[in-house]
GROMACS .gro file of C-alpha atoms in nm:
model
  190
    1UNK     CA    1   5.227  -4.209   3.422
    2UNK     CA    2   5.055  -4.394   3.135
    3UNK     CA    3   5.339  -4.711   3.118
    4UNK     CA    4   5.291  -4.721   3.496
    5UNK     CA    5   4.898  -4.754   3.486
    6UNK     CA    6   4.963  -4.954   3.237
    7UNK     CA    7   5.232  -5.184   3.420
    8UNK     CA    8   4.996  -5.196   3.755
    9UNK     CA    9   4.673  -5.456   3.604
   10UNK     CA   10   4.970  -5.690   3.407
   11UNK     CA   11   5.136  -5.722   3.772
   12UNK     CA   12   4.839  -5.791   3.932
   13UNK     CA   13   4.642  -6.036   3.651
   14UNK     CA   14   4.946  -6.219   3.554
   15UNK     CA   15   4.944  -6.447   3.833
   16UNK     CA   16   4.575  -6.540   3.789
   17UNK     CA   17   4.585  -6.583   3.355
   18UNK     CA   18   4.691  -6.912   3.395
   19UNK     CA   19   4.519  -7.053   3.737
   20UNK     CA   20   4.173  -6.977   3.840
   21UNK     CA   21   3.823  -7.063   3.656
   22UNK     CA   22   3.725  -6.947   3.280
   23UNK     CA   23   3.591  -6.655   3.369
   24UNK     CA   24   3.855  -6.541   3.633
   25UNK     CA   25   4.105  -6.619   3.370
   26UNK     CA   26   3.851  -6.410   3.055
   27UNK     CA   27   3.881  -6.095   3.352
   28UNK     CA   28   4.299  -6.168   3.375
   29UNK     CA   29   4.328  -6.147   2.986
   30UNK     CA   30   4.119  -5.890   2.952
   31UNK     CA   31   4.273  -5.672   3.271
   32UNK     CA   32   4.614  -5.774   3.121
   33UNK     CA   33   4.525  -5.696   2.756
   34UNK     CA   34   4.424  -5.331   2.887
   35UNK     CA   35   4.771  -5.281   3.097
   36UNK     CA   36   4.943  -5.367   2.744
   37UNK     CA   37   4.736  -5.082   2.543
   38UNK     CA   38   4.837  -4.859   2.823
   39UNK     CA   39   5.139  -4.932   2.830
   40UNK     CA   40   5.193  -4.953   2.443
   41UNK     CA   41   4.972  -4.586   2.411
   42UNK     CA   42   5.258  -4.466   2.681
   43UNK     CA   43   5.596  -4.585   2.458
   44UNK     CA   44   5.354  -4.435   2.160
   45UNK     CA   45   5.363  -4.077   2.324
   46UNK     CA   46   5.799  -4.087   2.454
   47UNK     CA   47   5.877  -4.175   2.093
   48UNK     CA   48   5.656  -4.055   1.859
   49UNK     CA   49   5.797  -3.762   1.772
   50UNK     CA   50   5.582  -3.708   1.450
   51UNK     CA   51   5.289  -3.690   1.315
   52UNK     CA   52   5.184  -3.634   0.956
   53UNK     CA   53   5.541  -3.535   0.906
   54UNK     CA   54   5.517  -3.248   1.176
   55UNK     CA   55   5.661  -3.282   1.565
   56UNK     CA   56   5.419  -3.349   1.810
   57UNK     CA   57   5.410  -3.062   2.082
   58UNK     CA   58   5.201  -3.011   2.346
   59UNK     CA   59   4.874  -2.846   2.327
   60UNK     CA   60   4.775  -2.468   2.415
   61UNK     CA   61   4.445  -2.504   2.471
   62UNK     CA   62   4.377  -2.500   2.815
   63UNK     CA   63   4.073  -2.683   2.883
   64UNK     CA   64   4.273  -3.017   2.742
   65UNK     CA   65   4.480  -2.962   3.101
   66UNK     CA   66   4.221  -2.958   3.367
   67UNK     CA   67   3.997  -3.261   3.095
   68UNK     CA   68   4.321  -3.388   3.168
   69UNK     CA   69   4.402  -3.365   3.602
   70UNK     CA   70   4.030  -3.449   3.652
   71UNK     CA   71   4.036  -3.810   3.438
   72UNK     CA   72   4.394  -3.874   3.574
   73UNK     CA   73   4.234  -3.827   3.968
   74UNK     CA   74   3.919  -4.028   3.885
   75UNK     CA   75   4.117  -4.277   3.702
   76UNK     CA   76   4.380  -4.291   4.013
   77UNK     CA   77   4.087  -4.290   4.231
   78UNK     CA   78   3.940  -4.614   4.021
   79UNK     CA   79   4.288  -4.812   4.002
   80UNK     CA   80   4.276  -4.812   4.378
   81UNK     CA   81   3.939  -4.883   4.468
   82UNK     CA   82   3.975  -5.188   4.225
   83UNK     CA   83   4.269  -5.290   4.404
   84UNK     CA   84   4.135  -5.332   4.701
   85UNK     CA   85   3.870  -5.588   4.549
   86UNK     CA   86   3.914  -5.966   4.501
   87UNK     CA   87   4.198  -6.017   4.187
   88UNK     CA   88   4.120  -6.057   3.876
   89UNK     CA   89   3.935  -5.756   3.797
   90UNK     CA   90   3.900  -5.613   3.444
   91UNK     CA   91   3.856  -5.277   3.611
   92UNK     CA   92   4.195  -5.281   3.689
   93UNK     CA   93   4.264  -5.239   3.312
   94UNK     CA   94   4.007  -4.961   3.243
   95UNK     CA   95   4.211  -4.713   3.449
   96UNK     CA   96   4.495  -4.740   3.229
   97UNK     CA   97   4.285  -4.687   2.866
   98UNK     CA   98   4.133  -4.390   3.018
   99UNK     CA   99   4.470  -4.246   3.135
  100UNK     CA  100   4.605  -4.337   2.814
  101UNK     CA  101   4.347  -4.119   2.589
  102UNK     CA  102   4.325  -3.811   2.827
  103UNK     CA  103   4.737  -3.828   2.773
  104UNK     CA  104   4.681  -3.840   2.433
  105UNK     CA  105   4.471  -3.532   2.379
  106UNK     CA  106   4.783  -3.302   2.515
  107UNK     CA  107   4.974  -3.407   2.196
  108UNK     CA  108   4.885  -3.216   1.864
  109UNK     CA  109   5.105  -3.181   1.549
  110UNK     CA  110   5.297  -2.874   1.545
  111UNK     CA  111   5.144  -2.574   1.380
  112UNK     CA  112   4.777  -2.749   1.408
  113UNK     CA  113   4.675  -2.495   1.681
  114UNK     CA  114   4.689  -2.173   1.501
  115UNK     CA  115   4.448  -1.948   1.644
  116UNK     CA  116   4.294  -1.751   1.393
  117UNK     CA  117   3.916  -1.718   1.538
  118UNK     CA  118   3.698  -1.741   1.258
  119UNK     CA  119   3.305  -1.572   1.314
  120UNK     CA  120   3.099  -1.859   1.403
  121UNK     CA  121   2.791  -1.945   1.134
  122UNK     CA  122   2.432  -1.996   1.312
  123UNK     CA  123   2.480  -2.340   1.200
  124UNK     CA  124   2.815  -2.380   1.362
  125UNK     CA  125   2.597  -2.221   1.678
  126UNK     CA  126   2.340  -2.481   1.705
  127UNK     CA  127   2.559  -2.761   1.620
  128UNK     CA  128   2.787  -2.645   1.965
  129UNK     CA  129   2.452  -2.651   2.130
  130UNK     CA  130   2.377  -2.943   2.046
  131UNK     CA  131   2.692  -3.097   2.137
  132UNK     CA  132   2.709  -2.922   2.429
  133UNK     CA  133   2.328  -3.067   2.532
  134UNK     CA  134   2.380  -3.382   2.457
  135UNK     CA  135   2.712  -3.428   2.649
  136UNK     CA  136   2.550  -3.267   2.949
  137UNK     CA  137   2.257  -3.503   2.951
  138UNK     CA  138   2.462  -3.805   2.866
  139UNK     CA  139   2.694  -3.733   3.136
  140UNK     CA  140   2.395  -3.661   3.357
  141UNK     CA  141   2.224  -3.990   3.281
  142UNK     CA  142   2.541  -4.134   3.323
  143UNK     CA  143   2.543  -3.999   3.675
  144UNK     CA  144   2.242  -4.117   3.782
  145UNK     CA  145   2.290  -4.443   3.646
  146UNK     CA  146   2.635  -4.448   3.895
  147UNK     CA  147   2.462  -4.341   4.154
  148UNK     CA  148   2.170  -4.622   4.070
  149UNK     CA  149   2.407  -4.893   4.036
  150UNK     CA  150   2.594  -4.816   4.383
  151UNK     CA  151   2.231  -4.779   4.575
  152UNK     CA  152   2.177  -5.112   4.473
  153UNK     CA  153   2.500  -5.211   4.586
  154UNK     CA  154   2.676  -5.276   4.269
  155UNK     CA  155   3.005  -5.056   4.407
  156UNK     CA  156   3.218  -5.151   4.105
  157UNK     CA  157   2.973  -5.117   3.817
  158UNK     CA  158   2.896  -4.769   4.013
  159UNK     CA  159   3.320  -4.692   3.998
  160UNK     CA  160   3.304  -4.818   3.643
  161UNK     CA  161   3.012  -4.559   3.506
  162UNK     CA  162   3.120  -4.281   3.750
  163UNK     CA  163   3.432  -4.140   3.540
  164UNK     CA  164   3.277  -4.161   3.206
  165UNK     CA  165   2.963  -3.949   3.378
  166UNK     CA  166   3.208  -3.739   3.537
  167UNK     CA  167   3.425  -3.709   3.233
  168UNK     CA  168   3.164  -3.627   2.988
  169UNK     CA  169   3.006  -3.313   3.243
  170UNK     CA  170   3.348  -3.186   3.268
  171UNK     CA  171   3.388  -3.187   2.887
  172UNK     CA  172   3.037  -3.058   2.853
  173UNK     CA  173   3.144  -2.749   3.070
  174UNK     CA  174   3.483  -2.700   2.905
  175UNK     CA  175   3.269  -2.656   2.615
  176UNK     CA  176   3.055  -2.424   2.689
  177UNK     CA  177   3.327  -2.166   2.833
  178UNK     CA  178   3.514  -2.250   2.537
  179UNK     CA  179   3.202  -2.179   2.341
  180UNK     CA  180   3.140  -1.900   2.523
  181UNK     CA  181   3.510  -1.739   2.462
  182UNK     CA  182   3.462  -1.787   2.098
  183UNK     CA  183   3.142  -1.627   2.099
  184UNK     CA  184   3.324  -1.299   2.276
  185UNK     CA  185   3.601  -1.258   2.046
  186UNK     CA  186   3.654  -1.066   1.740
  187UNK     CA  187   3.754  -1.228   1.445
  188UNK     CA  188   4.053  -1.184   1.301
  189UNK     CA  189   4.033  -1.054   0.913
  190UNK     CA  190   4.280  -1.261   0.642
   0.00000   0.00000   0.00000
């Protein structure tokens, strides 16, 4: 899924890297450059079979899944709306970083994920507060800044903001409940 996001803005910036003005030709490379980290970040996750000196597996925690299926939709949902616009178009490269780093997260080293719940510290507390907060907001601004930008009728700049908005509320709720589940467990004694 990541090589073929990847593949999708080299196939359709190629043609226009060497014809076309200077800055339809700085959106090609730049499109094009994306597709190859994409596609790069892809052949990094089928072969890398270690890191640190440990197998990579994939993750338990389950929030990293639906982080995951939402980016992957919006990102889909991106791709193709920039497809349908005028070639070249650097968005058609953004699709495939974003992919590429939600991907990424379902990877850990083996043996990284041991879950031994440790009693959270009031300063642990307010620092997932604050985290929480301040990706809620962001992601909020970010949302009305989308929603800004495609009242005015900038559709793409709307498309561009809209996942990272989107992205960062969905994190900002998978941290709360996870947050939240932490809060309600025991901890475990050593």
């Amino acid at each position: 899924m990541v090589i073929a996001a990847g593949i999708v803005p080299i196939l359709v910036n190629f043609p226009h890297v060497s014809s076309g003005a200077g800055e339809d030709r700085t959106m090609a490379w730049t499109a094009l450059g994306c597709g190859a980290a994409g596609v790069l970040m892809g052949l990094w996750i089928l072969l890398a079979r270690r890191a640190a000196g440990k197998p990579l597996v994939v993750t338990q925690r389950q929030w990293r899944y639906g982080a995951a299926l939402v980016m992957t939709l919006l990102c889909t949902g991106l791709l193709v709306a920039a497809l349908n616009t005028p070639p070249p178009q650097v968005l058609t490269g953004v699709p495939a970083l974003l992919v590429a780093s939600t991907v990424l997260q379902l990877f850990v080293p083996e043996g990284s994920e041991q879950d031994n719940v440790v009693a959270l510290s009031d300063a642990q507390r307010r620092t997932w507060r604050r985290a929480i907060a301040l990706m809620a907001a962001f992601g909020f601004l970010a949302l009305c800044g989308a929603v800004a930008l495609a009242l005015s009728g900038n559709v793409f700049g709307a498309g561009f903001v809209l996942p990272f908005a989107l992205l960062l509320l969905v994190f900002a709720v998978l941290m709360k409940r996870e947050f939240s589940r932490r809060q309600n467990r025991t901890p475990q004694r050593g």
